[in-house]
């Protein structure tokens, strides 16, 4: 066992809520110390603030690591929701700050626009997001990811065009700059339309496949003894097709980047419920109603984005 592991074992004796509060205080102290370093003039004060900032950062990392595993489910869910809201608000504030900075300093505005475009990659993640969500939040999840990808595309396009106009500022190059700018904005519009169409297509397919699976479960419930095996195979096949749709990324078709429609924890839970419903259906209706309710929530979450022409 390493020193860090032994330290974590000792910290495990602290009540989770108290530990979480302590981590929050350490994080606030780190932020205030960083601000004080900029303000402090005497070297002795500045050195003290630097030491205090490093100590508070170390305390924040040690206290915050793994603390969520010891929290109650309701507290953990509230913390996860707070984290998601904080990320979303921070990203929108960063985009607004970039737009405002363009009116004051073009160079600083370009740097912030580039940061907005790059931050979207880290916000979306690599598709391995595991925290469960409520199915009633799926509609908001899809809308948010599509909107944020729009912001990233527009921010990246604006940053590229502004850099070009600053580098090629001669009057003789203005026509070429205009042509390039119009081309990039048209490409950005096409990219945004592609993201929007992808989200609508995924929602359409999920809505249709969820309802098909519900029908397969209903048919299995009314199957005769001779039809049970074939209808169980049909229900399993329909679930496999739905599961493949739920593994898709919302914003992009790239396998290594993007936000999955449903996190793996939600898919595993739904998989277990459907399997139990399939196995239990010939004997009774104990798990069928639960699986149908989850599938109906899934279909309803995607209903507002369906487009049968896609």
C-alpha positions in Angstrom: 0.0 0.0 0.0 1.4 3.4 -1.0 1.6 6.4 1.2 -1.3 8.0 -0.7 -3.5 4.9 -0.1 -2.7 4.9 3.6 -3.6 8.5 3.8 -6.9 7.8 2.0 -7.6 5.0 4.4 -7.1 7.4 7.3 -9.3 10.0 5.7 -12.0 7.4 5.1 -12.8 7.7 8.8 -14.0 11.2 8.4 -17.7 11.5 7.7 -18.4 11.9 4.0 -20.3 15.1 4.3 -17.7 16.7 6.5 -15.0 15.6 4.1 -16.9 17.1 1.2 -17.3 20.4 3.0 -13.6 20.4 3.9 -12.7 19.8 0.2 -14.9 22.7 -0.8 -13.3 25.0 1.7 -9.9 23.9 0.5 -10.9 24.7 -3.1 -12.2 28.1 -2.2 -9.0 28.8 -0.2 -6.9 27.8 -3.3 -8.9 30.2 -5.4 -8.7 33.1 -3.0 -4.9 32.5 -2.5 -4.4 32.7 -6.2 -6.2 36.0 -6.4 -4.2 37.3 -3.4 -0.9 36.4 -5.2 -1.8 38.9 -7.9 -2.6 41.6 -5.4 0.1 41.1 -2.9 3.1 43.5 -3.3 5.6 42.6 -0.5 7.7 39.5 -1.5 7.1 38.0 2.0 3.3 38.2 1.6 3.4 36.8 -1.9 5.6 33.9 -0.8 3.1 33.1 2.0 0.2 33.2 -0.4 2.0 30.9 -2.8 2.7 28.4 0.0 -0.9 28.6 1.2 -2.2 28.1 -2.3 -0.1 25.0 -2.8 -1.1 23.5 0.5 -4.8 24.2 -0.1 -4.5 22.6 -3.6 -3.0 19.5 -2.0 -5.7 19.4 0.6 -8.4 19.7 -2.1 -7.0 16.9 -4.1 -6.5 14.6 -1.1 -9.9 15.3 0.5 -11.8 15.3 -2.8 -10.4 12.1 -4.3 -12.9 9.3 -4.0 -15.2 11.1 -1.6 -18.2 10.6 -3.8 -18.0 6.8 -3.4 -18.9 7.3 0.3 -21.9 9.6 -0.2 -25.5 8.6 0.1 -27.3 8.0 -3.3 -29.4 11.2 -3.0 -26.4 13.3 -2.1 -24.4 11.8 -4.9 -27.2 12.5 -7.4 -27.4 16.1 -6.2 -23.6 16.5 -6.5 -23.6 15.1 -10.0 -26.4 17.4 -11.0 -24.6 20.4 -9.5 -21.4 19.4 -11.5 -23.4 19.2 -14.7 -25.1 22.5 -14.2 -21.7 24.1 -13.3 -20.1 22.8 -16.4 -22.9 24.0 -18.6 -23.1 27.5 -17.0 -19.3 27.9 -17.2 -19.2 27.0 -20.8 -21.9 29.5 -21.7 -20.2 32.2 -19.6 -16.9 31.4 -21.4 -18.6 31.9 -24.8 -20.3 35.1 -23.7 -16.9 36.4 -22.3 -15.3 35.6 -25.7 -18.0 37.6 -27.5 -17.6 40.5 -25.1 -13.8 40.5 -25.3 -13.9 40.8 -29.1 -15.3 44.3 -28.6 -12.4 45.3 -26.5 -9.3 43.4 -27.7 -9.4 41.3 -30.9 -6.4 39.2 -29.9 -7.8 38.3 -26.5 -11.1 37.6 -28.1 -9.5 35.2 -30.7 -7.7 33.4 -27.9 -11.0 32.9 -25.9 -12.9 31.8 -29.0 -10.2 29.2 -29.6 -10.6 28.1 -26.0 -14.4 27.8 -26.4 -13.9 25.6 -29.5 -11.4 23.4 -27.7 -13.3 23.2 -24.4 -16.2 21.5 -26.2 -14.0 18.5 -26.8 -13.3 18.1 -23.0 -16.9 18.9 -22.1 -18.2 16.1 -24.5 -15.6 13.7 -23.3 -14.6 10.5 -25.0 -17.9 8.6 -24.8 -17.1 6.7 -21.6 -19.3 8.9 -19.4 -20.6 6.5 -16.7 -22.7 8.6 -14.3 -26.4 7.6 -14.7 -29.1 10.0 -15.7 -32.8 10.0 -15.4 -34.6 9.2 -18.7 -36.6 12.3 -18.3 -33.4 14.3 -18.6 -32.5 12.7 -22.0 -34.2 15.3 -24.0 -32.3 18.1 -22.3 -29.1 16.1 -22.6 -29.4 15.9 -26.4 -30.5 19.5 -26.8 -27.6 20.7 -24.7 -24.9 18.7 -26.5 -26.2 19.8 -29.9 -26.3 23.5 -28.8 -22.8 23.4 -27.3 -21.5 21.8 -30.5 -23.0 24.7 -32.5 -21.3 27.2 -30.2 -17.9 25.3 -30.7 -18.2 25.3 -34.5 -19.1 28.9 -34.7 -16.4 29.9 -32.2 -13.7 28.0 -34.1 -14.8 29.4 -37.4 -14.8 33.0 -36.1 -11.3 32.5 -34.5 -9.9 31.1 -37.8 -11.3 34.0 -39.9 -10.2 36.7 -37.4 -6.7 35.3 -37.4 -6.7 35.3 -41.2 -7.7 39.0 -41.3 -5.0 39.9 -38.8 -2.3 38.0 -40.7 -3.4 39.1 -44.2 -4.4 42.7 -43.7 -3.1 44.1 -47.0 -5.8 45.7 -49.2 -4.8 43.5 -52.1 -5.7 40.4 -50.1 -9.2 41.5 -49.0 -11.0 39.8 -51.9 -9.3 36.5 -51.1 -10.0 36.9 -47.4 -13.7 37.5 -48.2 -13.9 34.4 -50.3 -12.2 32.3 -47.7 -14.4 33.7 -44.9 -17.6 33.0 -46.8 -16.4 29.5 -47.6 -15.7 28.7 -43.9 -19.0 30.1 -42.7 -20.8 28.0 -45.3 -18.9 25.0 -44.1 -19.7 25.8 -40.5 -23.4 26.1 -41.4 -23.2 22.7 -43.1 -21.5 21.2 -40.1 -24.1 22.6 -37.7 -26.9 21.2 -40.0 -25.1 17.8 -40.0 -25.0 17.7 -36.1 -28.7 18.7 -36.0 -29.8 16.1 -38.5 -27.7 13.5 -36.8 -29.5 14.1 -33.5 -32.9 14.0 -35.1 -32.1 10.8 -36.9 -30.9 9.1 -33.8 -34.0 10.3 -31.8 -36.3 9.0 -34.6 -34.6 5.6 -34.7 -34.6 5.3 -30.9 -38.3 6.3 -30.6 -39.2 3.7 -33.3 -37.1 0.9 -31.9 -38.2 1.4 -28.3 -41.9 1.1 -29.5 -41.0 -2.0 -31.5 -39.4 -3.6 -28.5 -42.5 -2.8 -26.4 -44.6 -4.5 -29.1 -42.3 -7.5 -29.1 -42.7 -7.8 -25.3 -46.5 -7.6 -25.6 -46.4 -10.3 -28.3 -44.3 -12.5 -26.1 -46.8 -12.0 -23.2 -49.6 -13.4 -25.4 -47.5 -16.2 -27.0 -48.6 -19.8 -27.0 -46.2 -22.5 -25.8 -45.1 -23.3 -29.3 -44.4 -19.6 -30.1 -42.5 -18.7 -26.9 -39.0 -19.5 -28.1 -39.3 -17.7 -31.4 -40.8 -14.6 -29.8 -38.2 -14.5 -27.1 -35.5 -14.5 -29.8 -37.4 -11.7 -31.6 -37.5 -9.6 -28.4 -33.8 -10.1 -27.8 -33.0 -9.1 -31.3 -35.0 -5.9 -31.0 -33.2 -5.1 -27.8 -29.8 -5.6 -29.4 -30.8 -3.1 -32.2 -32.0 -0.6 -29.5 -28.8 -1.0 -27.5 -26.7 -0.3 -30.6 -28.7 3.0 -31.1 -28.2 4.0 -27.5 -24.4 3.5 -27.8 -24.2 6.2 -30.6 -22.6 9.5 -30.0 -24.9 12.5 -30.1 -22.7 15.1 -31.8 -20.4 13.0 -34.0 -20.0 9.6 -35.6 -16.4 9.4 -34.4 -16.0 6.3 -32.1 -13.4 8.0 -29.8 -15.2 11.3 -29.2 -18.6 12.5 -28.4 -21.4 12.1 -25.8 -23.2 8.7 -25.8 -27.0 8.9 -26.0 -27.3 7.0 -22.7 -24.4 6.3 -20.2 -23.3 2.7 -19.8 -24.8 2.5 -16.4 -28.3 3.4 -17.8 -27.8 0.9 -20.6 -26.8 -1.9 -18.2 -29.9 -1.2 -16.0 -32.2 -1.2 -19.0 -30.6 -4.4 -20.4 -31.2 -6.1 -17.1 -34.8 -5.0 -17.0 -35.5 -6.2 -20.6 -33.8 -9.5 -20.0 -35.8 -10.1 -16.8 -39.0 -9.2 -18.7 -38.2 -11.6 -21.6 -37.4 -14.5 -19.2 -40.4 -13.8 -16.9 -43.0 -13.1 -19.6 -44.0 -16.7 -20.3 -44.7 -17.2 -16.5 -46.2 -13.8 -15.6 -46.1 -10.1 -15.9 -43.8 -9.2 -12.9 -41.0 -7.4 -14.8 -42.8 -6.6 -18.1 -44.6 -3.5 -16.7 -41.3 -2.1 -15.4 -39.5 -2.6 -18.7 -42.4 -1.1 -20.6 -42.5 2.0 -18.4 -38.7 2.5 -19.0 -39.0 2.0 -22.7 -42.0 4.4 -22.9 -40.0 7.1 -21.1 -37.2 6.5 -23.5 -39.5 6.9 -26.5 -41.2 10.0 -25.1 -37.8 11.6 -24.4 -37.0 11.3 -28.2 -40.5 12.0 -29.4 -40.0 15.8 -29.8 -37.1 15.3 -32.2 -38.5 12.6 -34.5 -38.3 13.2 -38.3 -39.7 10.4 -40.4 -38.4 11.9 -43.6 -34.8 11.2 -42.6 
